[in-house]
Short mmCIF file of C-alpha atoms and ligand atoms in Angstrom, two decimals:
data_model
loop_
_atom_site.label_atom_id
_atom_site.label_comp_id
_atom_site.label_asym_id
_atom_site.label_seq_id
_atom_site.Cartn_x
_atom_site.Cartn_y
_atom_site.Cartn_z
CA MET A 1 -93.13 52.21 120.06
CA ALA A 2 -95.73 54.70 117.91
CA LEU A 3 -96.40 53.81 114.49
CA TRP A 4 -96.90 57.03 112.35
CA GLY A 5 -99.32 56.75 109.77
CA MET A 6 -101.73 59.02 107.53
CA VAL A 7 -105.32 59.03 106.17
CA ILE A 8 -106.03 61.19 102.91
CA ASP A 9 -109.91 61.59 102.28
CA LEU A 10 -110.12 61.94 98.79
CA ASP A 11 -113.92 63.07 99.16
CA ARG A 12 -112.46 66.20 100.80
CA CYS A 13 -109.29 66.92 98.61
CA THR A 14 -110.14 69.60 96.26
CA GLY A 15 -106.60 69.45 94.41
CA CYS A 16 -105.97 72.84 95.89
CA GLN A 17 -101.99 71.89 96.42
CA ALA A 18 -101.48 73.87 99.65
CA CYS A 19 -100.28 70.43 101.20
CA VAL A 20 -97.64 70.71 98.22
CA MET A 21 -96.61 74.50 99.01
CA ALA A 22 -96.52 73.40 102.52
CA CYS A 23 -94.18 70.83 102.14
CA LYS A 24 -91.73 72.64 100.06
CA ALA A 25 -91.67 75.53 102.34
CA GLU A 26 -91.15 73.35 105.40
CA ASN A 27 -88.45 70.89 103.64
CA ASN A 28 -86.37 73.60 101.96
CA ILE A 29 -87.62 71.57 98.34
CA PRO A 30 -85.60 73.37 95.43
CA ALA A 31 -87.24 75.03 92.72
CA VAL A 32 -85.61 73.46 89.74
CA GLY A 33 -86.13 75.87 87.24
CA MET A 34 -87.91 75.17 83.76
CA LYS A 35 -84.91 73.73 82.09
CA GLU A 36 -84.70 71.25 84.43
CA ALA A 37 -88.51 70.68 84.59
CA HIS A 38 -88.59 69.96 81.02
CA LYS A 39 -86.17 67.08 82.12
CA GLU A 40 -88.55 65.95 84.27
CA ARG A 41 -86.38 66.79 87.64
CA VAL A 42 -88.96 68.59 89.64
CA ILE A 43 -88.87 67.78 93.38
CA SER A 44 -91.59 67.71 95.03
CA TRP A 45 -92.27 65.14 97.90
CA MET A 46 -95.87 65.77 98.22
CA GLN A 47 -97.42 65.78 94.58
CA VAL A 48 -101.31 65.69 93.79
CA LEU A 49 -101.80 62.96 91.32
CA THR A 50 -104.45 63.76 88.87
CA GLU A 51 -106.85 61.05 87.22
CA THR A 52 -109.63 61.86 85.06
CA GLY A 53 -112.84 60.04 85.14
CA GLU A 54 -113.21 58.14 81.91
CA ASP A 55 -117.08 57.15 82.32
CA GLN A 56 -117.91 60.96 82.90
CA HIS A 57 -115.85 61.87 79.73
CA GLY A 58 -113.35 63.63 81.64
CA ALA A 59 -115.95 65.69 83.44
CA LYS A 60 -114.59 64.44 86.44
CA MET A 61 -111.28 64.83 88.14
CA ARG A 62 -109.89 62.55 91.16
CA PHE A 63 -107.08 64.08 93.05
CA ILE A 64 -104.75 61.66 94.84
CA PRO A 65 -101.94 63.63 97.08
CA ARG A 66 -98.95 61.52 97.15
CA PRO A 67 -96.48 61.72 99.77
CA CYS A 68 -93.94 59.02 100.70
CA LEU A 69 -96.16 56.34 101.60
CA GLN A 70 -93.67 55.41 104.13
CA CYS A 71 -94.29 51.48 103.30
CA ASP A 72 -94.07 49.35 106.26
CA ASP A 73 -92.30 47.05 104.03
CA PRO A 74 -90.21 49.51 102.03
CA PRO A 75 -89.04 47.90 98.92
CA CYS A 76 -86.62 51.21 98.15
CA THR A 77 -84.63 50.53 101.68
CA LYS A 78 -83.98 46.76 100.57
CA VAL A 79 -82.13 47.60 97.75
CA CYS A 80 -79.93 50.18 99.13
CA PRO A 81 -75.97 49.29 99.25
CA VAL A 82 -74.98 51.95 102.08
CA TYR A 83 -77.64 52.01 104.43
CA ALA A 84 -78.58 55.16 103.56
CA THR A 85 -82.29 54.49 103.32
CA TYR A 86 -83.98 52.54 105.91
CA ARG A 87 -86.96 52.05 108.12
CA ASN A 88 -86.67 53.46 111.78
CA PRO A 89 -88.07 51.69 114.74
CA GLU A 90 -91.26 54.23 114.56
CA GLY A 91 -91.79 53.08 111.20
CA ILE A 92 -90.94 56.19 109.33
CA VAL A 93 -88.70 55.37 105.98
CA ALA A 94 -85.41 57.78 106.44
CA GLN A 95 -83.19 59.28 104.03
CA ILE A 96 -79.62 60.03 105.27
CA TYR A 97 -78.31 62.31 102.62
CA ALA A 98 -75.00 62.41 104.15
CA ARG A 99 -74.54 58.72 103.33
CA CYS A 100 -76.33 58.53 100.28
CA ILE A 101 -73.88 57.68 97.07
CA GLY A 102 -76.59 58.67 94.61
CA CYS A 103 -76.70 55.18 92.95
CA ARG A 104 -80.44 56.08 92.49
CA PHE A 105 -81.43 52.17 93.14
CA CYS A 106 -83.81 53.08 95.50
CA MET A 107 -85.56 55.03 93.08
CA ALA A 108 -85.95 52.28 90.89
CA ALA A 109 -87.46 50.19 93.57
CA CYS A 110 -89.99 52.75 94.72
CA PRO A 111 -93.35 51.69 92.83
CA TYR A 112 -94.69 55.30 93.75
CA ASN A 113 -92.03 57.42 92.34
CA ALA A 114 -91.80 59.19 96.21
CA LYS A 115 -88.04 59.60 95.64
CA TYR A 116 -86.15 62.41 93.86
CA PHE A 117 -82.31 62.89 92.52
CA ASN A 118 -80.58 66.09 92.99
CA TRP A 119 -79.24 66.50 89.68
CA HIS A 120 -77.16 69.82 90.64
CA THR A 121 -77.07 71.55 93.78
CA TYR A 122 -79.88 73.70 93.38
CA GLN A 123 -79.90 75.83 96.64
CA LYS A 124 -77.45 77.73 98.92
CA GLU A 125 -78.19 78.71 102.29
CA ALA A 126 -80.19 81.97 102.17
CA PRO A 127 -82.94 83.51 104.89
CA GLY A 128 -86.07 81.99 104.99
CA GLN A 129 -85.06 78.43 104.77
CA ASN A 130 -85.90 75.83 107.42
CA PRO A 131 -82.94 75.67 109.83
CA ASP A 132 -84.43 72.45 111.06
CA VAL A 133 -83.83 70.36 107.61
CA SER A 134 -80.39 70.24 105.68
CA LEU A 135 -80.25 71.26 102.41
CA ARG A 136 -79.43 68.63 99.92
CA GLU A 137 -76.43 68.63 97.42
CA LYS A 138 -76.04 67.45 94.03
CA GLY A 139 -76.05 63.77 93.45
CA VAL A 140 -78.56 62.59 96.48
CA VAL A 141 -81.72 61.18 96.66
CA GLU A 142 -84.29 62.82 98.65
CA LYS A 143 -87.81 62.01 99.83
CA CYS A 144 -90.84 62.75 102.38
CA THR A 145 -90.13 62.01 105.88
CA PHE A 146 -93.29 62.71 107.58
CA CYS A 147 -91.80 66.22 108.75
CA HIS A 148 -89.62 63.76 111.14
CA HIS A 149 -88.02 67.07 112.09
CA ARG A 150 -91.24 68.35 113.76
CA LEU A 151 -91.47 65.13 116.32
CA GLN A 152 -88.23 65.50 117.29
CA ARG A 153 -89.14 69.29 117.89
CA ALA A 154 -92.27 68.62 119.86
CA ARG A 155 -90.76 65.53 121.84
CA GLU A 156 -87.92 67.98 123.04
CA ARG A 157 -90.73 70.60 123.76
CA ALA A 158 -92.35 67.98 125.81
CA SER A 159 -89.06 66.77 127.67
CA ALA A 160 -87.83 70.92 128.18
CA GLU A 161 -91.90 71.04 129.98
CA LYS A 162 -91.16 67.91 131.81
CA ARG A 163 -93.99 65.91 130.64
CA GLU A 164 -94.91 63.31 128.54
CA PHE A 165 -95.01 64.17 124.60
CA ASP A 166 -98.77 63.64 123.31
CA PRO A 167 -99.02 62.44 119.80
CA ALA A 168 -101.17 65.03 118.99
CA GLU A 169 -98.38 67.61 119.23
CA TYR A 170 -96.77 65.90 115.83
CA VAL A 171 -98.37 67.10 112.84
CA PRO A 172 -96.53 66.96 109.36
CA ALA A 173 -96.82 70.45 107.09
CA CYS A 174 -98.83 69.04 104.38
CA ALA A 175 -101.65 67.74 106.84
CA GLU A 176 -101.29 71.08 108.89
CA ALA A 177 -101.53 73.24 105.59
CA CYS A 178 -104.86 71.29 104.44
CA PRO A 179 -107.84 73.34 104.13
CA ALA A 180 -110.24 70.94 103.37
CA GLN A 181 -108.78 68.70 106.29
CA ALA A 182 -108.46 66.19 104.45
CA ILE A 183 -105.21 64.91 105.68
CA VAL A 184 -105.18 62.82 109.29
CA PHE A 185 -102.26 62.19 110.67
CA GLY A 186 -101.34 60.13 113.96
CA ASP A 187 -100.49 57.09 115.64
CA LEU A 188 -101.48 53.82 113.71
CA SER A 189 -100.47 51.49 116.74
CA ASP A 190 -103.03 53.62 119.15
CA PRO A 191 -106.47 51.86 118.24
CA ALA A 192 -108.03 54.83 119.65
CA SER A 193 -106.71 57.13 117.33
CA GLU A 194 -108.80 58.72 114.74
CA VAL A 195 -105.98 57.53 112.04
CA ALA A 196 -106.54 54.05 113.17
CA LYS A 197 -109.88 54.24 113.36
CA LEU A 198 -110.10 55.92 109.76
CA ALA A 199 -107.41 53.25 108.42
CA HIS A 200 -109.99 50.23 109.51
CA SER A 201 -112.61 52.16 107.54
CA PRO A 202 -114.33 50.11 105.01
CA ARG A 203 -113.41 53.15 102.72
CA ALA A 204 -109.71 52.82 103.00
CA PHE A 205 -107.73 51.63 100.47
CA ARG A 206 -103.79 51.75 99.95
CA LEU A 207 -101.94 52.61 96.43
CA LEU A 208 -100.94 49.36 94.91
CA GLU A 209 -101.96 47.22 98.05
CA GLU A 210 -101.05 43.87 95.92
CA LEU A 211 -97.65 44.75 95.75
CA GLY A 212 -97.15 43.95 99.53
CA THR A 213 -95.31 47.13 100.30
CA LYS A 214 -98.03 48.09 103.45
CA PRO A 215 -97.93 51.80 102.77
CA LYS A 216 -98.87 53.50 105.94
CA VAL A 217 -100.65 56.29 104.01
CA PHE A 218 -104.21 55.10 103.27
CA TYR A 219 -106.69 56.63 101.12
CA LEU A 220 -110.40 57.01 101.58
CA THR A 221 -112.27 56.19 98.52
CA GLU A 222 -115.06 58.93 97.28
CA GLY A 223 -118.67 58.32 98.20
CA GLU A 224 -121.46 57.32 96.05
CA ALA A 225 -122.18 60.85 95.49
CA GLY A 226 -118.98 61.05 93.46
CA GLY A 227 -120.28 57.98 91.52
CA MET B 1 -61.93 69.34 111.42
CA ALA B 2 -60.68 72.71 110.28
CA GLY B 3 -58.90 72.88 113.48
CA TRP B 4 -56.16 70.42 112.26
CA VAL B 5 -55.30 72.68 109.43
CA SER B 6 -56.24 76.01 109.47
CA PRO B 7 -53.64 78.48 111.00
CA GLY B 8 -56.02 79.18 113.98
CA VAL B 9 -58.61 81.05 114.83
CA GLU B 10 -57.61 84.70 116.21
CA GLN B 11 -60.16 86.65 118.30
CA PRO B 12 -61.03 90.59 118.36
CA ILE B 13 -60.37 90.13 122.60
CA ALA B 14 -58.24 88.00 124.08
CA PHE B 15 -61.06 86.53 126.22
CA PRO B 16 -60.13 84.84 129.24
CA HIS B 17 -62.20 81.98 130.33
CA LYS B 18 -60.22 80.69 133.38
CA THR B 19 -60.71 84.34 134.99
CA HIS B 20 -64.29 84.06 134.54
CA ILE B 21 -64.77 81.02 135.79
CA ALA B 22 -62.81 81.55 138.76
CA LEU B 23 -65.57 84.21 139.67
CA LYS B 24 -67.99 81.47 139.65
CA VAL B 25 -69.52 82.57 136.56
CA PRO B 26 -71.40 79.29 135.05
CA CYS B 27 -70.90 78.80 131.01
CA THR B 28 -74.44 79.04 130.94
CA GLY B 29 -74.24 82.51 132.52
CA CYS B 30 -72.81 84.22 129.34
CA HIS B 31 -73.34 81.61 126.69
CA GLN B 32 -77.49 81.51 127.60
CA GLN B 33 -78.71 80.53 124.39
CA ALA B 34 -77.16 77.13 124.81
CA GLU B 35 -80.06 76.31 127.64
CA LYS B 36 -82.71 77.79 125.11
CA GLY B 37 -82.19 76.94 121.59
CA SER B 38 -80.28 74.81 119.02
CA ALA B 39 -77.26 76.87 118.74
CA ALA B 40 -75.37 78.04 121.91
CA GLY B 41 -74.35 81.41 120.43
CA ARG B 42 -72.12 84.25 121.43
CA PRO B 43 -73.11 86.36 124.48
CA PRO B 44 -74.32 90.08 123.33
CA THR B 45 -71.91 92.80 123.96
CA ALA B 46 -74.53 94.06 126.42
CA LEU B 47 -74.25 91.44 128.83
CA CYS B 48 -70.24 91.52 128.87
CA ALA B 49 -70.89 95.06 129.67
CA ALA B 50 -73.54 95.17 132.05
CA CYS B 51 -70.86 93.56 134.42
CA HIS B 52 -67.85 95.40 133.13
CA ALA B 53 -69.46 98.75 133.39
CA ALA B 54 -66.99 99.44 136.66
CA SER B 55 -64.39 97.57 135.46
CA ASP B 56 -60.33 98.96 135.10
CA THR B 57 -60.24 100.33 131.74
CA LYS B 58 -56.36 100.20 131.84
CA ASP B 59 -56.43 96.56 130.72
CA PRO B 60 -56.30 96.88 127.26
CA GLU B 61 -58.68 93.77 126.70
CA ILE B 62 -61.40 95.26 128.91
CA ALA B 63 -60.73 99.04 127.05
CA LYS B 64 -61.55 97.20 123.63
CA LEU B 65 -64.63 95.72 125.34
CA LYS B 66 -65.84 99.05 126.22
CA ALA B 67 -65.14 100.71 122.80
CA TYR B 68 -67.19 97.81 121.26
CA ALA B 69 -70.00 98.46 124.05
CA GLU B 70 -70.06 102.43 123.47
CA LYS B 71 -70.12 102.26 119.94
CA GLY B 72 -73.34 99.65 120.45
CA GLU B 73 -71.74 97.36 118.37
CA GLU B 74 -71.40 93.60 118.53
CA ILE B 75 -68.24 92.17 119.01
CA PRO B 76 -66.87 90.35 115.86
CA TRP B 77 -66.25 86.99 117.61
CA ARG B 78 -65.01 84.48 114.98
CA ARG B 79 -66.26 80.99 115.04
CA VAL B 80 -63.99 78.24 116.40
CA TRP B 81 -66.41 75.21 116.73
CA ARG B 82 -68.42 74.24 113.71
CA LEU B 83 -70.16 70.88 113.14
CA PRO B 84 -70.48 69.74 109.53
CA SER B 85 -73.86 71.07 107.73
CA HIS B 86 -75.51 67.56 107.55
CA VAL B 87 -75.45 67.05 111.64
CA PHE B 88 -78.32 68.64 113.72
CA PHE B 89 -77.11 69.37 117.33
CA PRO B 90 -79.51 70.91 119.35
CA HIS B 91 -77.70 72.31 122.68
CA ARG B 92 -81.02 72.63 124.62
CA ILE B 93 -81.50 69.01 124.89
CA HIS B 94 -77.96 68.22 125.93
CA VAL B 95 -77.53 70.91 128.16
CA ALA B 96 -80.88 71.58 129.72
CA ILE B 97 -82.44 68.29 130.00
CA ALA B 98 -79.53 65.83 129.89
CA LYS B 99 -77.45 68.31 131.86
CA ILE B 100 -74.53 66.91 130.18
CA SER B 101 -71.22 69.14 131.35
CA CYS B 102 -70.09 71.50 128.57
CA GLN B 103 -66.85 70.19 128.88
CA THR B 104 -67.55 67.01 127.66
CA CYS B 105 -67.68 67.98 124.20
CA HIS B 106 -65.68 71.25 124.43
CA GLY B 107 -62.77 70.33 126.66
CA PRO B 108 -61.60 71.56 129.48
CA MET B 109 -62.14 75.29 128.40
CA GLU B 110 -62.15 76.82 132.26
CA ASN B 111 -58.55 76.43 132.09
CA LEU B 112 -57.85 78.89 129.10
CA ASP B 113 -56.40 82.38 129.76
CA ARG B 114 -56.72 83.36 126.44
CA PRO B 115 -59.23 82.14 123.17
CA PRO B 116 -58.46 78.65 121.65
CA PRO B 117 -57.35 78.94 118.13
CA ARG B 118 -58.77 75.89 117.41
CA PRO B 119 -61.00 73.48 119.35
CA LEU B 120 -59.92 71.70 122.38
CA LYS B 121 -61.55 68.76 121.37
CA ILE B 122 -62.13 67.17 117.86
CA LEU B 123 -65.44 64.93 118.25
CA THR B 124 -66.32 62.32 115.43
CA MET B 125 -69.50 60.59 115.34
CA SER B 126 -68.45 57.57 117.44
CA ASP B 127 -68.28 60.02 120.41
CA CYS B 128 -71.65 60.86 119.83
CA ILE B 129 -72.67 57.27 119.54
CA ALA B 130 -70.65 56.34 122.33
CA CYS B 131 -72.39 58.58 124.84
CA HIS B 132 -75.92 57.73 123.71
CA THR B 133 -75.23 53.87 123.82
CA GLU B 134 -73.67 54.38 127.47
CA ARG B 135 -76.27 56.74 128.71
CA LYS B 136 -79.11 54.47 127.25
CA LEU B 137 -77.87 51.50 129.31
CA ALA B 138 -77.49 53.38 132.37
CA THR B 139 -81.04 54.75 131.93
CA ASP B 140 -82.45 51.78 130.82
CA ARG B 141 -80.92 50.17 134.07
CA ALA B 142 -82.00 53.05 136.16
CA ALA B 143 -85.50 53.16 135.05
CA GLY B 144 -86.15 49.39 134.52
CA ALA B 145 -89.33 48.86 132.77
CA LYS B 146 -90.32 52.46 133.53
CA LEU B 147 -88.40 54.27 130.80
CA SER B 148 -90.66 56.80 129.36
CA LYS B 149 -91.13 56.48 125.35
CA VAL B 150 -89.65 59.81 125.09
CA ARG B 151 -86.58 59.19 127.00
CA ALA B 152 -85.93 56.02 124.95
CA GLN B 153 -86.37 57.72 121.56
CA GLN B 154 -84.30 60.66 122.46
CA LEU B 155 -81.15 58.42 123.71
CA SER B 156 -81.52 56.55 120.32
CA SER B 157 -78.91 56.30 117.58
CA ASP B 158 -81.19 56.50 114.88
CA CYS B 159 -79.23 58.00 111.94
CA ILE B 160 -82.26 60.21 111.33
CA VAL B 161 -82.28 62.17 114.56
CA CYS B 162 -79.01 63.80 113.82
CA HIS B 163 -78.83 63.40 110.19
CA ARG B 164 -82.14 65.11 108.42
S1 SF4 C 301 -79.77 56.63 95.82
FE1 SF4 C 301 -78.83 56.93 97.76
S2 SF4 C 301 -80.22 55.97 99.39
FE2 SF4 C 301 -80.96 55.39 97.14
S3 SF4 C 301 -80.23 53.53 97.07
FE3 SF4 C 301 -78.48 54.78 96.21
S4 SF4 C 301 -77.03 55.13 98.15
FE4 SF4 C 301 -78.98 54.14 98.87
S1 SF4 C 302 -93.59 55.06 98.87
FE1 SF4 C 302 -91.31 54.42 97.90
S2 SF4 C 302 -89.87 55.81 98.94
FE2 SF4 C 302 -91.64 55.77 100.18
S3 SF4 C 302 -91.15 54.03 101.56
FE3 SF4 C 302 -92.49 53.10 99.91
S4 SF4 C 302 -90.85 52.61 98.54
FE4 SF4 C 302 -89.73 53.69 99.79
#
């Protein structure tokens, strides 16, 4: 069984937000509007967090693209009373909208703020939406799924063409869109894969590693030049 | 579940599935998208017209078809089968790859001499799960350890596969 993971090279990320926009388009993420935004209800499965370097008097910014980190030991799934969010056999932390009762326990449990609540039904079916991803209704929690529908599409194509599926065919929208190629995606369980090699690089670290959530999104620190 | 409460769907033409199946036209002969895409779709009027070019216009139903074809209009078929919007069901994988007969889900459509006002079968999630579980066991037994990762995953009952 594959174990899908991601490595984001902070040295390459320019903070351009292409991943954020690609994710929004791919996953039918609603624009919530100004009023809602003021109430901090913006939905953005991928978000570029910024950090200002103190020692450079704010002269240097650090950009940290943050999808759901697909924790291998996810705290969010353990608190769900209805099994609406769970870790699937390939390590993807799934969210089943039709099952979610909107209690938001999982949002409270996620240490990375990677889950979002739909305070309203923000969108109706319209042309231009991705038919592979459902529209979320009022009262459910949503999150990044590593574009799981792309995995299914790739698998389906492989079996239609009567061949084995190649993990390289599965790339989430954010990784595909990144112009700096800062996001590497692949199977962590395959030691020969680029993502597995990078995850073992001495530059690799994970967010809030001390919590024991075992995120499958790794970051590569900035090099010396960045200071 | 609309079929239980609604008065039933009326179609613009009283299409008889039975007559067509009797002429050895396979389901996918007309519902061609079922093998190619997620939605099975409806056959384009041009496809009907191609076969019916020389048929008898005295039949009022065929006359209706011809009228649509002459005007270059699609027949406004009404949808009978509708899955809830949170269920993703790709026809292609079930029809072209798994080779499940259409009747498994749609019921004995071949016996109909007029359009069904409601689905012949009402499926629930247990029906999907039962089939996935059964076929997975059968494939596991047949393939032994050699079952490819792809097939194993596709026959899974992982929630996210259909609800996404
Ligand atoms: S908000 Fe939904 S997914 Fe989260 S814990 Fe509650 S029911 Fe489960
Ligand atoms: S990052 Fe948050 S939402 Fe994602 S798996 Fe971890 S705890 Fe759950």
